[in-house]
């Protein structure tokens, strides 16, 4: 033993320099150190693995994998080698190889440590069946409760991720029996094990049994957590069992202790109404059932339970008692009133109103009285409007004006002799804001004329500026009290913009939001709206800083990223777009890894009930529509910018991306939509809010666009296989390895011709479906999601250009294969027709988008906000077209060479070149001129952006003459000019670099 420990110490000392260099990022030095050590000790497996790890971090992936696999084949069992291999395979994202090495290790050297590593590797692989087998083997080796319950939760995870009938009939009952075996043997040791048992019973719907566990000795001895408490668990179980009388009583008693718990109120009211629906009557006081009810609820307040209410009058009286308690607190100044009891009264009235039985409600006055009372108590809280939103429409339409007037009287803020009266305190300001929100929600703003809306917006802007005085001492991270005045003014101006289509209103909104952001730099509502307006104006330069200022973390990348994703590339700022895509993809890639680590931690620390939640979260990330969209756009952007650059041909670059054309980027039937479409504040009436139908339409729009982009990416990938292959001897060894990897990645059944044909058909079908579908052009409120670029893509015929380009690639490949004999004549004819159509379609697309940066709008001159997006999409399409023409050219060159060789062998008259070659050459020359025209158009716009004078345009209302507004207008125009110049410069440079490829064709 002493000798063995000595050898380990010597080995560790020899390996230490390699570890140190790897930790410090000196990967070349680490590799050299490993080579020196291996010259003396050839059988030191750990040194080989560390060398492989250094190679991996030097991006020499193939060499790394080869070296690591030679060690794996030896089936090592020493811990340093296994740990090094684990790190290496984890960084290569090949978890299945970690499973393999530890599976080999436990066969020859079974130990708790190796079995644990094997189990955690299976957790990463999400192989729940083998997890269960490994956990039980580990339990037999080392009989610890933790290992046994690893097996139990693994069975539960199998049930949750398998066929429902299999889970309910076999796997969950198995898990239940496994836990009950431990209960019988009195081996349960902690609360986590009881919670796992309760989770299994809940999944099986065995709530009676769960109630016995919670209320029995097991629950009393082991369930120590206060969140949720045992009383709450029991009440929830009664609710799930639909024992409404017992649930009703249990939640009532908990409300006495916690009168502000909204969940308790909703459960209490639901139970009460269920009892009414069922015509339930309370049993006799002395009956056995009633006694059991109180015992089950674990009632600690016997005096209160004797007066339990079972009908509407008593239920209303109970809520009134809670309200009376709050009013007494306020009178005696022992505390502030809680909102819960008052909202519970409104909820009771709402449920009665839904059933058409409002007259049976509590005798607390009319709906209007109850709402006004709530307003009087809590209108100075920012949450007041959102609290009242579900209940405001209970007021009859004819009585809403009088209801609002009563609320406004409580604000005590009126116009005095034509002079505006400003709020004298923050509370009064907040009460006034709440009344304005209710007024807008009731639709009173919609009834105003455009001029009246503009006047009201101006009044609110004055109130906003006056309200800034209350926030002079606030920190930069605090919100200004009057921010919502500004936001509502902008919302009113948006209404004016929609009514009049006056472009100057948009610029006025931008300037106001810019001023608002200056005074309230932490307001996410202002930032999000400012971002949207900038993007609508075609300005992207400031968007990244605003987006970063939102301090978006983790899951918010998925829920809020859509606000910038559409505009990241479509406004021409390709470098910024790449950075945005990278930061978003980092979250999705690292997020899944982090979630796996959290799952492993849950296994280690026994928080089993969290494991399904983590897995569900991981699944949502994996199938996120935003993830798929970002990943596709990132690859398309890389192809756009980096192909045919620094010696990387389009073919080699795309092949190295290892895209499988036969597999979509996402499983469309499993796609999840995590977008938070309610993030932007809106006080519009319900009919102008984003409805469930609108959200469904938006999802279909987004999915169709992402599918189009996915088809485009896969068609580009399949196109590189539809050309003459480079001879093998001309390739380097590393290139041959990459070729082999790509072929393996595409699968055994991959056929380039069939795959390309199928993809092109799907692409064209989807284009046609989108053009016919009226939903494609449906737009949403400015506070909702932006519509995808499908409309611009269709209107510019860019999808048609790409489809025709792919037809040329496929047909040129077929012609080359057939060596231009008579059997290919029909293909040649089709090829020529597609050449002519492609040229004409591209010409029309350029003609549509070739216009100035300024357009006339009646008597005004305004900025053309759409031209930049159109030119960006046209530039992208033109670059992809150049790449595809290169492939078609190589196919036709191959054809030409074959004909030349045949002609040399024939003594008779040589066969002339087919007509399709001349047609193609002529088309390439014409397309070169069209792209040159596009380049000229971009440069002209760039020149316009530099020389534009804001005085030549009608930017804003003439009524805005304040110094701050004028300063904001000057700053805004400088930003607009700079952003347009930067975008057009990037497009021009990109097009110039790719345009140079055409003469080589």
GROMACS .gro file of N, CA, C and O in nm, residues 808 815 819-821 824-836 892 895-896 899 911-924:
model
  144
  808UNK      N    1  -3.079   2.663  -6.074
  808UNK     CA    2  -2.962   2.665  -6.163
  808UNK      C    3  -2.854   2.568  -6.114
  808UNK      O    4  -2.793   2.497  -6.194
  815UNK      N    5  -2.699   1.847  -6.582
  815UNK     CA    6  -2.645   1.860  -6.717
  815UNK      C    7  -2.502   1.806  -6.723
  815UNK      O    8  -2.462   1.735  -6.815
  819UNK      N    9  -2.359   1.490  -6.940
  819UNK     CA   10  -2.260   1.531  -7.040
  819UNK      C   11  -2.328   1.591  -7.164
  819UNK      O   12  -2.291   1.566  -7.277
  820UNK      N   13  -2.436   1.666  -7.139
  820UNK     CA   14  -2.502   1.745  -7.244
  820UNK      C   15  -2.545   1.661  -7.364
  820UNK      O   16  -2.538   1.705  -7.477
  821UNK      N   17  -2.589   1.538  -7.341
  821UNK     CA   18  -2.643   1.459  -7.452
  821UNK      C   19  -2.790   1.493  -7.472
  821UNK      O   20  -2.845   1.581  -7.407
  824UNK      N   21  -3.052   1.524  -7.187
  824UNK     CA   22  -3.050   1.640  -7.097
  824UNK      C   23  -3.103   1.766  -7.164
  824UNK      O   24  -3.095   1.873  -7.106
  825UNK      N   25  -3.156   1.754  -7.288
  825UNK     CA   26  -3.200   1.873  -7.360
  825UNK      C   27  -3.310   1.947  -7.287
  825UNK      O   28  -3.311   2.070  -7.279
  826UNK      N   29  -3.407   1.873  -7.229
  826UNK     CA   30  -3.515   1.938  -7.155
  826UNK      C   31  -3.462   2.011  -7.033
  826UNK      O   32  -3.510   2.119  -6.997
  827UNK      N   33  -3.360   1.953  -6.970
  827UNK     CA   34  -3.299   2.019  -6.853
  827UNK      C   35  -3.228   2.146  -6.897
  827UNK      O   36  -3.235   2.250  -6.831
  828UNK      N   37  -3.161   2.139  -7.014
  828UNK     CA   38  -3.092   2.258  -7.066
  828UNK      C   39  -3.192   2.370  -7.097
  828UNK      O   40  -3.166   2.487  -7.068
  829UNK      N   41  -3.306   2.332  -7.156
  829UNK     CA   42  -3.408   2.433  -7.186
  829UNK      C   43  -3.459   2.499  -7.059
  829UNK      O   44  -3.476   2.621  -7.053
  830UNK      N   45  -3.483   2.415  -6.958
  830UNK     CA   46  -3.530   2.469  -6.829
  830UNK      C   47  -3.423   2.560  -6.767
  830UNK      O   48  -3.453   2.666  -6.712
  831UNK      N   49  -3.297   2.518  -6.781
  831UNK     CA   50  -3.185   2.596  -6.727
  831UNK      C   51  -3.182   2.735  -6.792
  831UNK      O   52  -3.166   2.837  -6.725
  832UNK      N   53  -3.198   2.740  -6.923
  832UNK     CA   54  -3.195   2.868  -6.994
  832UNK      C   55  -3.311   2.959  -6.952
  832UNK      O   56  -3.294   3.080  -6.935
  833UNK      N   57  -3.430   2.898  -6.936
  833UNK     CA   58  -3.546   2.977  -6.893
  833UNK      C   59  -3.524   3.034  -6.754
  833UNK      O   60  -3.557   3.150  -6.726
  834UNK      N   61  -3.467   2.953  -6.666
  834UNK     CA   62  -3.442   3.000  -6.529
  834UNK      C   63  -3.336   3.110  -6.527
  834UNK      O   64  -3.341   3.201  -6.443
  835UNK      N   65  -3.238   3.101  -6.618
  835UNK     CA   66  -3.137   3.208  -6.627
  835UNK      C   67  -3.203   3.342  -6.661
  835UNK      O   68  -3.175   3.445  -6.599
  836UNK      N   69  -3.290   3.340  -6.761
  836UNK     CA   70  -3.358   3.461  -6.804
  836UNK      C   71  -3.448   3.516  -6.694
  836UNK      O   72  -3.450   3.637  -6.666
  892UNK      N   73  -2.072   2.373  -6.510
  892UNK     CA   74  -2.067   2.393  -6.655
  892UNK      C   75  -1.924   2.387  -6.707
  892UNK      O   76  -1.899   2.345  -6.821
  895UNK      N   77  -1.855   2.033  -6.755
  895UNK     CA   78  -1.921   1.990  -6.878
  895UNK      C   79  -1.837   2.030  -7.000
  895UNK      O   80  -1.816   1.950  -7.092
  896UNK      N   81  -1.790   2.151  -6.998
  896UNK     CA   82  -1.711   2.203  -7.110
  896UNK      C   83  -1.583   2.121  -7.129
  896UNK      O   84  -1.544   2.087  -7.242
  899UNK      N   85  -1.663   1.779  -7.288
  899UNK     CA   86  -1.691   1.791  -7.432
  899UNK      C   87  -1.561   1.813  -7.509
  899UNK      O   88  -1.539   1.755  -7.617
  911UNK      N   89  -1.815   1.844  -8.175
  911UNK     CA   90  -1.949   1.880  -8.126
  911UNK      C   91  -1.944   2.019  -8.062
  911UNK      O   92  -1.858   2.046  -7.978
  912UNK      N   93  -2.036   2.109  -8.102
  912UNK     CA   94  -2.033   2.245  -8.045
  912UNK      C   95  -2.075   2.244  -7.899
  912UNK      O   96  -2.142   2.151  -7.851
  913UNK      N   97  -2.036   2.348  -7.829
  913UNK     CA   98  -2.077   2.362  -7.690
  913UNK      C   99  -2.227   2.387  -7.683
  913UNK      O  100  -2.284   2.455  -7.769
  914UNK      N  101  -2.293   2.333  -7.579
  914UNK     CA  102  -2.438   2.351  -7.568
  914UNK      C  103  -2.474   2.498  -7.545
  914UNK      O  104  -2.395   2.577  -7.491
  915UNK      N  105  -2.593   2.532  -7.587
  915UNK     CA  106  -2.641   2.671  -7.578
  915UNK      C  107  -2.647   2.721  -7.434
  915UNK      O  108  -2.630   2.840  -7.408
  916UNK      N  109  -2.671   2.629  -7.338
  916UNK     CA  110  -2.688   2.671  -7.198
  916UNK      C  111  -2.564   2.740  -7.144
  916UNK      O  112  -2.572   2.827  -7.056
  917UNK      N  113  -2.444   2.703  -7.198
  917UNK     CA  114  -2.320   2.766  -7.149
  917UNK      C  115  -2.316   2.913  -7.188
  917UNK      O  116  -2.285   3.001  -7.107
  918UNK      N  117  -2.350   2.941  -7.313
  918UNK     CA  118  -2.352   3.081  -7.357
  918UNK      C  119  -2.458   3.161  -7.284
  918UNK      O  120  -2.435   3.278  -7.248
  919UNK      N  121  -2.575   3.099  -7.263
  919UNK     CA  122  -2.682   3.168  -7.189
  919UNK      C  123  -2.637   3.202  -7.048
  919UNK      O  124  -2.663   3.313  -6.997
  920UNK      N  125  -2.568   3.108  -6.986
  920UNK     CA  126  -2.521   3.130  -6.849
  920UNK      C  127  -2.419   3.244  -6.844
  920UNK      O  128  -2.424   3.331  -6.757
  921UNK      N  129  -2.325   3.241  -6.940
  921UNK     CA  130  -2.223   3.347  -6.943
  921UNK      C  131  -2.286   3.485  -6.961
  921UNK      O  132  -2.248   3.582  -6.895
  922UNK      N  133  -2.385   3.492  -7.049
  922UNK     CA  134  -2.453   3.620  -7.072
  922UNK      C  135  -2.527   3.665  -6.946
  922UNK      O  136  -2.524   3.784  -6.910
  923UNK      N  137  -2.591   3.569  -6.878
  923UNK     CA  138  -2.665   3.604  -6.756
  923UNK      C  139  -2.570   3.655  -6.648
  923UNK      O  140  -2.599   3.750  -6.576
  924UNK      N  141  -2.453   3.589  -6.634
  924UNK     CA  142  -2.356   3.630  -6.532
  924UNK      C  143  -2.311   3.775  -6.558
  924UNK      O  144  -2.298   3.855  -6.464
   0.00000   0.00000   0.00000
